[in-house]
mmCIF file with all atom_site columns, C-alpha atoms in Angstrom:
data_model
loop_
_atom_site.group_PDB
_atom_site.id
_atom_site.type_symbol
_atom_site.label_atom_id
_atom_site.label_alt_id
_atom_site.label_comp_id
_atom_site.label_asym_id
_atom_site.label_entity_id
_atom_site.label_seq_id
_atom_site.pdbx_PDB_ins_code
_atom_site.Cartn_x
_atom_site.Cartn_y
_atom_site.Cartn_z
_atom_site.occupancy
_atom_site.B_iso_or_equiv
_atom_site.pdbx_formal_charge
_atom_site.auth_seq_id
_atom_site.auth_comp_id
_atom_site.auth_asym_id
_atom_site.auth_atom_id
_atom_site.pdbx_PDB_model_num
ATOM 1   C CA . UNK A 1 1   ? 14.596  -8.739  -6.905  1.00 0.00 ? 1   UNK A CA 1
ATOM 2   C CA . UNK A 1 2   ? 10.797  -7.849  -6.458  1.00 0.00 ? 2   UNK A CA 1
ATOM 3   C CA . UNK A 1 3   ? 11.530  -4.256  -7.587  1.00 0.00 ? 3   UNK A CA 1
ATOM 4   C CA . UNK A 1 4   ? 13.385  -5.538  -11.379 1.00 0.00 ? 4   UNK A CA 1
ATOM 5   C CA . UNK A 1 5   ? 9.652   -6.621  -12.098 1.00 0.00 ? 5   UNK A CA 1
ATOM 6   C CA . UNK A 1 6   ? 11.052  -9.617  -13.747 1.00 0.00 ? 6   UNK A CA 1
ATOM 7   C CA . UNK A 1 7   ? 8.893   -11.862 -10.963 1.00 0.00 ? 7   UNK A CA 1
ATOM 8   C CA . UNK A 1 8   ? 5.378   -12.734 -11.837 1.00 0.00 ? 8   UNK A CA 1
ATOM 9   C CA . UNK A 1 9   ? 2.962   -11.679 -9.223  1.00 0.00 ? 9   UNK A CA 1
ATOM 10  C CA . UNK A 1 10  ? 0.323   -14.224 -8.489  1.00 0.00 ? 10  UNK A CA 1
ATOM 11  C CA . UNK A 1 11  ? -1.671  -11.004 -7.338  1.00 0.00 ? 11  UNK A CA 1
ATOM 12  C CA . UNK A 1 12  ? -3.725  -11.079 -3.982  1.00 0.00 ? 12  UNK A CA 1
ATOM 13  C CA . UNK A 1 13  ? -6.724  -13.586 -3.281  1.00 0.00 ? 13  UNK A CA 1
ATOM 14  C CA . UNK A 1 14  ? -7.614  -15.254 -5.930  1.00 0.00 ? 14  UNK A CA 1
ATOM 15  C CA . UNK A 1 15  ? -10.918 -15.539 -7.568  1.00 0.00 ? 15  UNK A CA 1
ATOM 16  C CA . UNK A 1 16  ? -12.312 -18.088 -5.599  1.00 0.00 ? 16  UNK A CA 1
ATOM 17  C CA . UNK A 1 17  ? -11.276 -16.163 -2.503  1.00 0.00 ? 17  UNK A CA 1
ATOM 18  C CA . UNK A 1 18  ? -12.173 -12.804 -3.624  1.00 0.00 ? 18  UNK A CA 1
ATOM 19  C CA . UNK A 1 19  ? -15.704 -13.965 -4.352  1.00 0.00 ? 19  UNK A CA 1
ATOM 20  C CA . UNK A 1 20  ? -16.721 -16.370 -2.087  1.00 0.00 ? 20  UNK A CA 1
ATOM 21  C CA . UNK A 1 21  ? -15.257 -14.558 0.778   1.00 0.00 ? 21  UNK A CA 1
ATOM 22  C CA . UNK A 1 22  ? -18.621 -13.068 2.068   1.00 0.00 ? 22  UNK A CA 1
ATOM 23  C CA . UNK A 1 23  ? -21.865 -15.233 3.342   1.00 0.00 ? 23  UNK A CA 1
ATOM 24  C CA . UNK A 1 24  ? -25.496 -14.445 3.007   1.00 0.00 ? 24  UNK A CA 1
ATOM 25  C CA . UNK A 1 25  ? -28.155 -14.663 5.340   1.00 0.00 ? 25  UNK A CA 1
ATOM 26  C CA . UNK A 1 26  ? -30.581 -16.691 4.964   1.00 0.00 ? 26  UNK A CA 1
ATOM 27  C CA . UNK A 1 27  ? -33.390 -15.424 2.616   1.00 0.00 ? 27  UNK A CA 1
ATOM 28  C CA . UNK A 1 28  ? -36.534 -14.201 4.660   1.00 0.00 ? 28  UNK A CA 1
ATOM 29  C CA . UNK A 1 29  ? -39.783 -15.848 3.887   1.00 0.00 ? 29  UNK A CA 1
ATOM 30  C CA . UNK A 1 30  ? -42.780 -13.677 2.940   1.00 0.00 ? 30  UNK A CA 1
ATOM 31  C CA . UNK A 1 31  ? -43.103 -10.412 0.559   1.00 0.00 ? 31  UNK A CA 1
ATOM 32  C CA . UNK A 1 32  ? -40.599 -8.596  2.617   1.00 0.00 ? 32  UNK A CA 1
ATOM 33  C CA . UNK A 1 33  ? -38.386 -11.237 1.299   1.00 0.00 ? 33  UNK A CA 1
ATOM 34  C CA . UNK A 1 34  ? -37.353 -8.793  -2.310  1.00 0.00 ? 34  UNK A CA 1
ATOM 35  C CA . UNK A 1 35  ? -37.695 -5.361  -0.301  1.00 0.00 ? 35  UNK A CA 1
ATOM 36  C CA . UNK A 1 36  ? -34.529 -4.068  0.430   1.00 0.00 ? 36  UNK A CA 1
ATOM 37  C CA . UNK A 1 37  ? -34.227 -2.446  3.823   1.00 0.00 ? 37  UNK A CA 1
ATOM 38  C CA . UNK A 1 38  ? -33.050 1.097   4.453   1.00 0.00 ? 38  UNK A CA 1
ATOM 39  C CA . UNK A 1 39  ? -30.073 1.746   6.313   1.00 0.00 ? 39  UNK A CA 1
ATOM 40  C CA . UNK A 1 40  ? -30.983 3.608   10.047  1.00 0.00 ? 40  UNK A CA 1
ATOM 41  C CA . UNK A 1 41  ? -29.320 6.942   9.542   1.00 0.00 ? 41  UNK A CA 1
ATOM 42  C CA . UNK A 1 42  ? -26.432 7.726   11.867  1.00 0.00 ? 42  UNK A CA 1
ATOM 43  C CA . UNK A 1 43  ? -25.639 4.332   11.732  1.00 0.00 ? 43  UNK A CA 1
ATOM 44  C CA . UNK A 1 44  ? -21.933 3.088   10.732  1.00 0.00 ? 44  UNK A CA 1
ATOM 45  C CA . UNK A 1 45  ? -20.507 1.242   7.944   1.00 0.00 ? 45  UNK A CA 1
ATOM 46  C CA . UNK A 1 46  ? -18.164 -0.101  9.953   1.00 0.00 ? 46  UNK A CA 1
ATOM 47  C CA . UNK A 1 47  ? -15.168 1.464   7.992   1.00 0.00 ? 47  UNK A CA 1
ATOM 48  C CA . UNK A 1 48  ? -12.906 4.311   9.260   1.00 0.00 ? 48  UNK A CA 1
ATOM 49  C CA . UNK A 1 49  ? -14.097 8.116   8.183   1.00 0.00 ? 49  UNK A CA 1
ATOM 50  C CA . UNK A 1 50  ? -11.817 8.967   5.255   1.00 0.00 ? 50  UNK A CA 1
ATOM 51  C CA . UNK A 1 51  ? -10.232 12.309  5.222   1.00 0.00 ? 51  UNK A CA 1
ATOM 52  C CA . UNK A 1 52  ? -8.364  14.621  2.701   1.00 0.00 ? 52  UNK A CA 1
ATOM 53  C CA . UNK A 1 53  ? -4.448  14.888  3.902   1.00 0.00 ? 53  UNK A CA 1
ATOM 54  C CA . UNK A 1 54  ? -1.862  12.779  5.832   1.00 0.00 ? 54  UNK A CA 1
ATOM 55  C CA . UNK A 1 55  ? -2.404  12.305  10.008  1.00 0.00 ? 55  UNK A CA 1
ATOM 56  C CA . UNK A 1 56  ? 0.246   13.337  11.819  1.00 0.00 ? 56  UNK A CA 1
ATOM 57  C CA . UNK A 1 57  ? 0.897   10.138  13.218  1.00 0.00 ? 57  UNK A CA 1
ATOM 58  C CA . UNK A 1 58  ? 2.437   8.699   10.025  1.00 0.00 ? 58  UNK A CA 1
ATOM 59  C CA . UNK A 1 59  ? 4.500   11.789  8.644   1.00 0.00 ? 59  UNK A CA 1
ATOM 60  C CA . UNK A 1 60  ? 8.469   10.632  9.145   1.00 0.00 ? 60  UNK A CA 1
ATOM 61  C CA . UNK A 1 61  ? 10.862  8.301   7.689   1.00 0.00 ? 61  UNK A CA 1
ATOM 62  C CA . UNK A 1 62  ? 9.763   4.377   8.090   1.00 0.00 ? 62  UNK A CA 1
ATOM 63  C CA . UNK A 1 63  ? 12.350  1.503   7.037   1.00 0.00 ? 63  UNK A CA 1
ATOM 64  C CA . UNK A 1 64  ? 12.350  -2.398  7.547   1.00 0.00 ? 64  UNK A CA 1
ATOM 65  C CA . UNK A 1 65  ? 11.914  -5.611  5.746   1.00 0.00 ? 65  UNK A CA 1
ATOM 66  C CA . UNK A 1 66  ? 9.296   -6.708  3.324   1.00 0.00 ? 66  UNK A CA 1
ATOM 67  C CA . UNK A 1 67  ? 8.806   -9.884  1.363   1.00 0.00 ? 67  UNK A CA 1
ATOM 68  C CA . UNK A 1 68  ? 7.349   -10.665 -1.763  1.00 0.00 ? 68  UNK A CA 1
ATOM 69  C CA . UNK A 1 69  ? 4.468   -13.422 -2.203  1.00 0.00 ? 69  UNK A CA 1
ATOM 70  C CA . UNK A 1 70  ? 7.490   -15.607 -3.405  1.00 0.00 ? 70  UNK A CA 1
ATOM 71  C CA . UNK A 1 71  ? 9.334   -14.859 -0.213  1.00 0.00 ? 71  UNK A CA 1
ATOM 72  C CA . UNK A 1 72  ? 11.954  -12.939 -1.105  1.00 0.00 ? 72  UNK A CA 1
ATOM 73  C CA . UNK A 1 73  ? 12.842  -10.355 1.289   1.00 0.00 ? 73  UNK A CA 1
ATOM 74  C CA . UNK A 1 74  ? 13.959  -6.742  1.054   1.00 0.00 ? 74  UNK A CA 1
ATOM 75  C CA . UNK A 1 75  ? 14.670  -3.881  2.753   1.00 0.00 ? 75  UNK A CA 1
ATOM 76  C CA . UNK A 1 76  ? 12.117  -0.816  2.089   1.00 0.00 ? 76  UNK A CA 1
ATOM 77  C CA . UNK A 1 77  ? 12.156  3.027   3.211   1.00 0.00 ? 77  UNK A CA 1
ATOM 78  C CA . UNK A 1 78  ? 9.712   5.300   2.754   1.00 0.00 ? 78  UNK A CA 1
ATOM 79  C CA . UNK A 1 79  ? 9.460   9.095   3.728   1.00 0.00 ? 79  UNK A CA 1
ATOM 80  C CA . UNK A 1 80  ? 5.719   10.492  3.816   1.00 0.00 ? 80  UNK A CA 1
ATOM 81  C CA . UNK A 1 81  ? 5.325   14.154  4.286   1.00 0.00 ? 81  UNK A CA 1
ATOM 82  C CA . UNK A 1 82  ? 2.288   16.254  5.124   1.00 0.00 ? 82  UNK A CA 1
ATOM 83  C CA . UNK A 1 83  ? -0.054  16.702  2.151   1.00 0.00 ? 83  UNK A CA 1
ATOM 84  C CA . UNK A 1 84  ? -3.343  16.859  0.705   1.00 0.00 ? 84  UNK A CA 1
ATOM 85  C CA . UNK A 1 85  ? -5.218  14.129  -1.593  1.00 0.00 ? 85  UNK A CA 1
ATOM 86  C CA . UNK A 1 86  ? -3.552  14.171  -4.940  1.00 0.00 ? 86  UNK A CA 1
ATOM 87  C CA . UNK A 1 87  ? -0.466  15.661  -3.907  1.00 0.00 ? 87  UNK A CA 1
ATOM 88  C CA . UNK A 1 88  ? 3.084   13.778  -4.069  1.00 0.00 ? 88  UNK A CA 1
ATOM 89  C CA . UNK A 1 89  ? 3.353   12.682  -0.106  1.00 0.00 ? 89  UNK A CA 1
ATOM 90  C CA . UNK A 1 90  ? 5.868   10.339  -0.299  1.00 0.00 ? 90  UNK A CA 1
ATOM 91  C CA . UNK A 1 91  ? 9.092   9.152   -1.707  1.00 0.00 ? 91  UNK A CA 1
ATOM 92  C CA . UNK A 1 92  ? 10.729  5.632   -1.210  1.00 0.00 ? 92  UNK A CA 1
ATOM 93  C CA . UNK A 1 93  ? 14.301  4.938   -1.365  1.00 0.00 ? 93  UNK A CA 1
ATOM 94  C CA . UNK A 1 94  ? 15.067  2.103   -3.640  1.00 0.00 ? 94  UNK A CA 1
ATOM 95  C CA . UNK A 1 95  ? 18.089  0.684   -4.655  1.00 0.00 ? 95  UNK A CA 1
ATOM 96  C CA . UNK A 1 96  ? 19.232  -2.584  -6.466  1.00 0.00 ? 96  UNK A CA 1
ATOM 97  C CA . UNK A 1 97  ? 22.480  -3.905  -6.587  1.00 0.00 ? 97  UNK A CA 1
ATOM 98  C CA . UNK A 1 98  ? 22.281  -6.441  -9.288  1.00 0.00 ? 98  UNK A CA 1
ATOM 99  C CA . UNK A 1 99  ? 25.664  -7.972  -10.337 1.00 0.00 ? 99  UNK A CA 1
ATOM 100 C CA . UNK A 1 100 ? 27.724  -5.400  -8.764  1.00 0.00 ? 100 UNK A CA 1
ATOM 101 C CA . UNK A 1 101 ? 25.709  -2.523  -10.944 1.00 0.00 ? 101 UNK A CA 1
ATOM 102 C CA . UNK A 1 102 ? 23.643  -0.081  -8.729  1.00 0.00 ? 102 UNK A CA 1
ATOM 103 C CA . UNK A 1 103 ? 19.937  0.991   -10.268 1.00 0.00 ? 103 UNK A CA 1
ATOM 104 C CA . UNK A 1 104 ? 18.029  3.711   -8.221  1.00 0.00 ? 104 UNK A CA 1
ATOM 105 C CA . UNK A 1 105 ? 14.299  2.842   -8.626  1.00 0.00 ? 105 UNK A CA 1
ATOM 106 C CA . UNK A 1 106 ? 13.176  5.085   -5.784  1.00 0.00 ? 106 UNK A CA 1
ATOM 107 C CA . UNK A 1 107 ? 10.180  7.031   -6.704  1.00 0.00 ? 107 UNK A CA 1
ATOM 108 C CA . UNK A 1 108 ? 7.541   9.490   -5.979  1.00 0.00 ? 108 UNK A CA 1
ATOM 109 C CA . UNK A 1 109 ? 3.652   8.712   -4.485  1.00 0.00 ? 109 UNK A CA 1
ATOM 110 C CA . UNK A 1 110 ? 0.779   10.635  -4.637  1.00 0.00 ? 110 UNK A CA 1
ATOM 111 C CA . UNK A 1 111 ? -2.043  10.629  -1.697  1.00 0.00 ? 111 UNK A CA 1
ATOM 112 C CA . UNK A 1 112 ? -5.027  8.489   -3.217  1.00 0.00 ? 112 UNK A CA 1
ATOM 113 C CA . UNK A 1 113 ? -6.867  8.020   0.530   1.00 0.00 ? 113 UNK A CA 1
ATOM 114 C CA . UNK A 1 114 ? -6.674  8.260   4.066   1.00 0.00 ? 114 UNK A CA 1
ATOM 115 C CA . UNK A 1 115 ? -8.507  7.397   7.163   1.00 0.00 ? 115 UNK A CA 1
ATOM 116 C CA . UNK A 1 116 ? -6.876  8.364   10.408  1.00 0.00 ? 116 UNK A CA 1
ATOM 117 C CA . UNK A 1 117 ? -4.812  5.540   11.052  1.00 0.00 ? 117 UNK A CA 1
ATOM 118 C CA . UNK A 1 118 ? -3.887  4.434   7.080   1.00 0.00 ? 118 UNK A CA 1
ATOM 119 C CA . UNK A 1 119 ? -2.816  5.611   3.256   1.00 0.00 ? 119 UNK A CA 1
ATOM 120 C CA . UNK A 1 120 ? -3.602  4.378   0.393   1.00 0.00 ? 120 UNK A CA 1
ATOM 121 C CA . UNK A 1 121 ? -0.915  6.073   -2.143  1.00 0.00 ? 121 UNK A CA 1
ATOM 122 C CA . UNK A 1 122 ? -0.602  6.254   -5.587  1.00 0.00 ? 122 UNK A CA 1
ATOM 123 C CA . UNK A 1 123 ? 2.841   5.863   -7.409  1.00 0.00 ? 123 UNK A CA 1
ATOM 124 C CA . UNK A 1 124 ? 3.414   9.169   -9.587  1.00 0.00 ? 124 UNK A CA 1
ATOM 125 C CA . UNK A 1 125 ? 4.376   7.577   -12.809 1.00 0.00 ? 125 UNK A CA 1
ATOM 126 C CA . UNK A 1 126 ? 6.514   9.342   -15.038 1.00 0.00 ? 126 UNK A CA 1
ATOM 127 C CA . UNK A 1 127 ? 9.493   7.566   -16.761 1.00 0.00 ? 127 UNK A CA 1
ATOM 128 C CA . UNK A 1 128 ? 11.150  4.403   -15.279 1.00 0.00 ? 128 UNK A CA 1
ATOM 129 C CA . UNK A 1 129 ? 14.577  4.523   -15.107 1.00 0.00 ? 129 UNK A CA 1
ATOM 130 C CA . UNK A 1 130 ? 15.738  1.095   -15.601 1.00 0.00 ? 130 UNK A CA 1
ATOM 131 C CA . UNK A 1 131 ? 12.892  -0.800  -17.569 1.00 0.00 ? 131 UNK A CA 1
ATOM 132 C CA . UNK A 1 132 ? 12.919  -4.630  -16.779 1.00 0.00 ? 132 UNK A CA 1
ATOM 133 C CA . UNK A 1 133 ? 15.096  -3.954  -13.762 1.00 0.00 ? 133 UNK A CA 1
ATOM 134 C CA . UNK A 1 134 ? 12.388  -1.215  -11.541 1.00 0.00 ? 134 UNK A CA 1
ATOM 135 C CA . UNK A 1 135 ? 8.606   -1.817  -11.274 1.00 0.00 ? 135 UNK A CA 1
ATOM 136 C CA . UNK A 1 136 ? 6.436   0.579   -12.278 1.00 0.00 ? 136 UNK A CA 1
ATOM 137 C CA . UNK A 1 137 ? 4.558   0.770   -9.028  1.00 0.00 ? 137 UNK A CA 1
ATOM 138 C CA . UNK A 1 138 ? 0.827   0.525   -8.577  1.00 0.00 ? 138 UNK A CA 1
ATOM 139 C CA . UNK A 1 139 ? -2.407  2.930   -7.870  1.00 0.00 ? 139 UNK A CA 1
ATOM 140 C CA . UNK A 1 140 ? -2.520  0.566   -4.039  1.00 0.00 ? 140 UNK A CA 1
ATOM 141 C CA . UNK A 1 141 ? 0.228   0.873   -1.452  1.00 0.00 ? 141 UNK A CA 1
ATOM 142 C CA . UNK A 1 142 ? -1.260  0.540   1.455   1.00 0.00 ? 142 UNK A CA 1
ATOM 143 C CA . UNK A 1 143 ? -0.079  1.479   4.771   1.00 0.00 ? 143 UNK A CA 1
ATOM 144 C CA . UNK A 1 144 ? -1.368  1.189   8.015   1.00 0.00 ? 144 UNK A CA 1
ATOM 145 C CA . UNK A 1 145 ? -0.510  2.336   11.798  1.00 0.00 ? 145 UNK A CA 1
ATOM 146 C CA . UNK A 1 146 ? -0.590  -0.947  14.063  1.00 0.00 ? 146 UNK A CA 1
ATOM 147 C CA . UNK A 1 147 ? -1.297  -0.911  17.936  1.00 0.00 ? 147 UNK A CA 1
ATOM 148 C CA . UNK A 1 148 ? 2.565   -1.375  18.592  1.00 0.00 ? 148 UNK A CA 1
ATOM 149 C CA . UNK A 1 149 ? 3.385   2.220   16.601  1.00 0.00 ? 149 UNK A CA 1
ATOM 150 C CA . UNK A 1 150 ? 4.913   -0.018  13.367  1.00 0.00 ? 150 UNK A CA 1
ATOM 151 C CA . UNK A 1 151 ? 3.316   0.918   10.043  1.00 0.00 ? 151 UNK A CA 1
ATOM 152 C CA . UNK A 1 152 ? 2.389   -2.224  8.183   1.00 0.00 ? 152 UNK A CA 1
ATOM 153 C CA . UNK A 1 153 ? 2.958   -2.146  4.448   1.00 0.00 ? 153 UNK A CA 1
ATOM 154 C CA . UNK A 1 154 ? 1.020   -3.862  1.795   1.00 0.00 ? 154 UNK A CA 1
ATOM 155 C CA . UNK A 1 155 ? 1.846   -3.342  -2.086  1.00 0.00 ? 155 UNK A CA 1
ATOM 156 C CA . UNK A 1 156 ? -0.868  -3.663  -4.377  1.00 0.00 ? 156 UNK A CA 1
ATOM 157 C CA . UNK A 1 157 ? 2.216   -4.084  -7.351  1.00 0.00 ? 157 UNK A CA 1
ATOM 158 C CA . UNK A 1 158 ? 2.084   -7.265  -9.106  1.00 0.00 ? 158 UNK A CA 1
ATOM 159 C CA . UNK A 1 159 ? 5.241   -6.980  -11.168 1.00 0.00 ? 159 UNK A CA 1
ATOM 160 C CA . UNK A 1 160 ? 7.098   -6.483  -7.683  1.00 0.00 ? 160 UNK A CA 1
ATOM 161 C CA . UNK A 1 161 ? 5.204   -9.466  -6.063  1.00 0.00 ? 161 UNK A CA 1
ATOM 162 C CA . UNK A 1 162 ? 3.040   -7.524  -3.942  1.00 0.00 ? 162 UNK A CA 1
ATOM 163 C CA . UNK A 1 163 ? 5.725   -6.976  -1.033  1.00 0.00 ? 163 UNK A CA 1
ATOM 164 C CA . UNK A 1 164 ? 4.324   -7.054  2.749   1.00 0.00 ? 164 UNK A CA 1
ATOM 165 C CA . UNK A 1 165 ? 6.023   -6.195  5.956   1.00 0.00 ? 165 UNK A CA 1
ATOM 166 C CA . UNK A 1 166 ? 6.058   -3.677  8.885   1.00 0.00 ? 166 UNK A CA 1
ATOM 167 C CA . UNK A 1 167 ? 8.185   -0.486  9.137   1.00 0.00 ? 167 UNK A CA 1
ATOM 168 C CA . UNK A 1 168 ? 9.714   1.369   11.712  1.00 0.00 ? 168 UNK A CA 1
ATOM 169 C CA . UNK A 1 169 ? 10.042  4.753   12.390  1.00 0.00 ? 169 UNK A CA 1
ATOM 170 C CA . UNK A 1 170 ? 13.244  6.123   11.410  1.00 0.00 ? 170 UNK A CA 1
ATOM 171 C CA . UNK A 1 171 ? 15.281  8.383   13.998  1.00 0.00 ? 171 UNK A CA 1
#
C-alpha cells in the first residue's frame, strides 16, 4: 500500500525535532565571544569522504522487508549497478497486487551521492504508470552498508510513507 501513494506521509522528524535537535555551548565571555574560530586544517568534519560512483561493496541484487511510518510492511528489491554520479544505478522491482489487478511501479534511480559505505539515489522521473496507485519516488533513498553486511534502507518519499528496513543480498 505505501507504493499507491494514497497514504499521507507524516514525513521524518518533525519541526520541533529537526530544529532543536542540536545544543550550543555555552557562550564565551570576553571579545573573543563574536569571533568565529577557524577550523585547524587537516582536521575532519566528522562525515564520510564522498566520492563520484558506486563501491563495490553494494553493487548486486538486495531484497527484504520494509515498513512504512504507519507500519505497514512490504517487501522491496533493488538492483544497483556500477555507475557514476548522475547516471541511472539502480532499478527496484515493484509490484502491487491490489484487488486481484497487478500494477508494476518498479522504476529507475539515478546516483545523487556516495561515501564508501552509502547512496543517496535519486528516482529518474519520467511518467508514472499507474497515477494514484505508484509513488512518484523522491530525490532521498538512502542506503547504507551495516556492520552485519545488510544494507539498511531509508526512503525519503512521503507519498509512500517513508519506508525503512534492511536488505539482503540476493544470490
Amino acid at each position: 500500500l505505501y507504493s499507491m501513494g494514497l497514504l499521507p506521509g507524516t514525513g521524518g522528524k518533525s519541526g520541533a525535532q529537526a530544529e532543536g535537535s542540536s545544543t550550543r555551548p555555552p557562550a564565551a565571555s570576553g571579545s573573543d565571544a563574536a569571533t568565529p574560530r577557524p577550523t585547524p586544517s587537516g582536521s575532519s568534519t566528522g562525515q564520510p569522504p564522498s566520492r563520484d560512483s558506486v563501491p563495490k561493496e553494494l553493487v548486486g541484487t538486495w531484497k527484504g522487508s520494509v515498513t512504512s511510518n504507519l507500519g505497514l510492511p512490504s517487501t522491496f528489491e533493488i538492483t544497483i549497478r556500477e555507475g557514476r554520479k548522475g547516471e541511472v544505478v539502480g532499478r527496484d522491482k515493484s509490484v502491487l497486487n491490489l484487488f486481484g489487478t497487478e500494477y508494476d511501479c518498479s522504476g529507475d534511480w539515478k546516483l545523487a551521492s556516495a561515501t564508501d559505505r552509502s547512496l543517496v539515489l535519486d528516482t529518474v522521473g519520467g511518467t508514472n504508470p499507474h497515477p494514484g496507485i505508484c509513488s512518484n519516488g523522491s530525490a532521498d533513498e538512502r542506503f547504507t552498508l551495516n556492520e552485519g553486511g545488510t544494507l539498511h534502507y531509508r526512503s525519503g518519499d512521503r507519498a509512500a510513507g517513508n519506508p525503512e528496513g534492511d536488505l539482503t543480498r540476493s544470490p
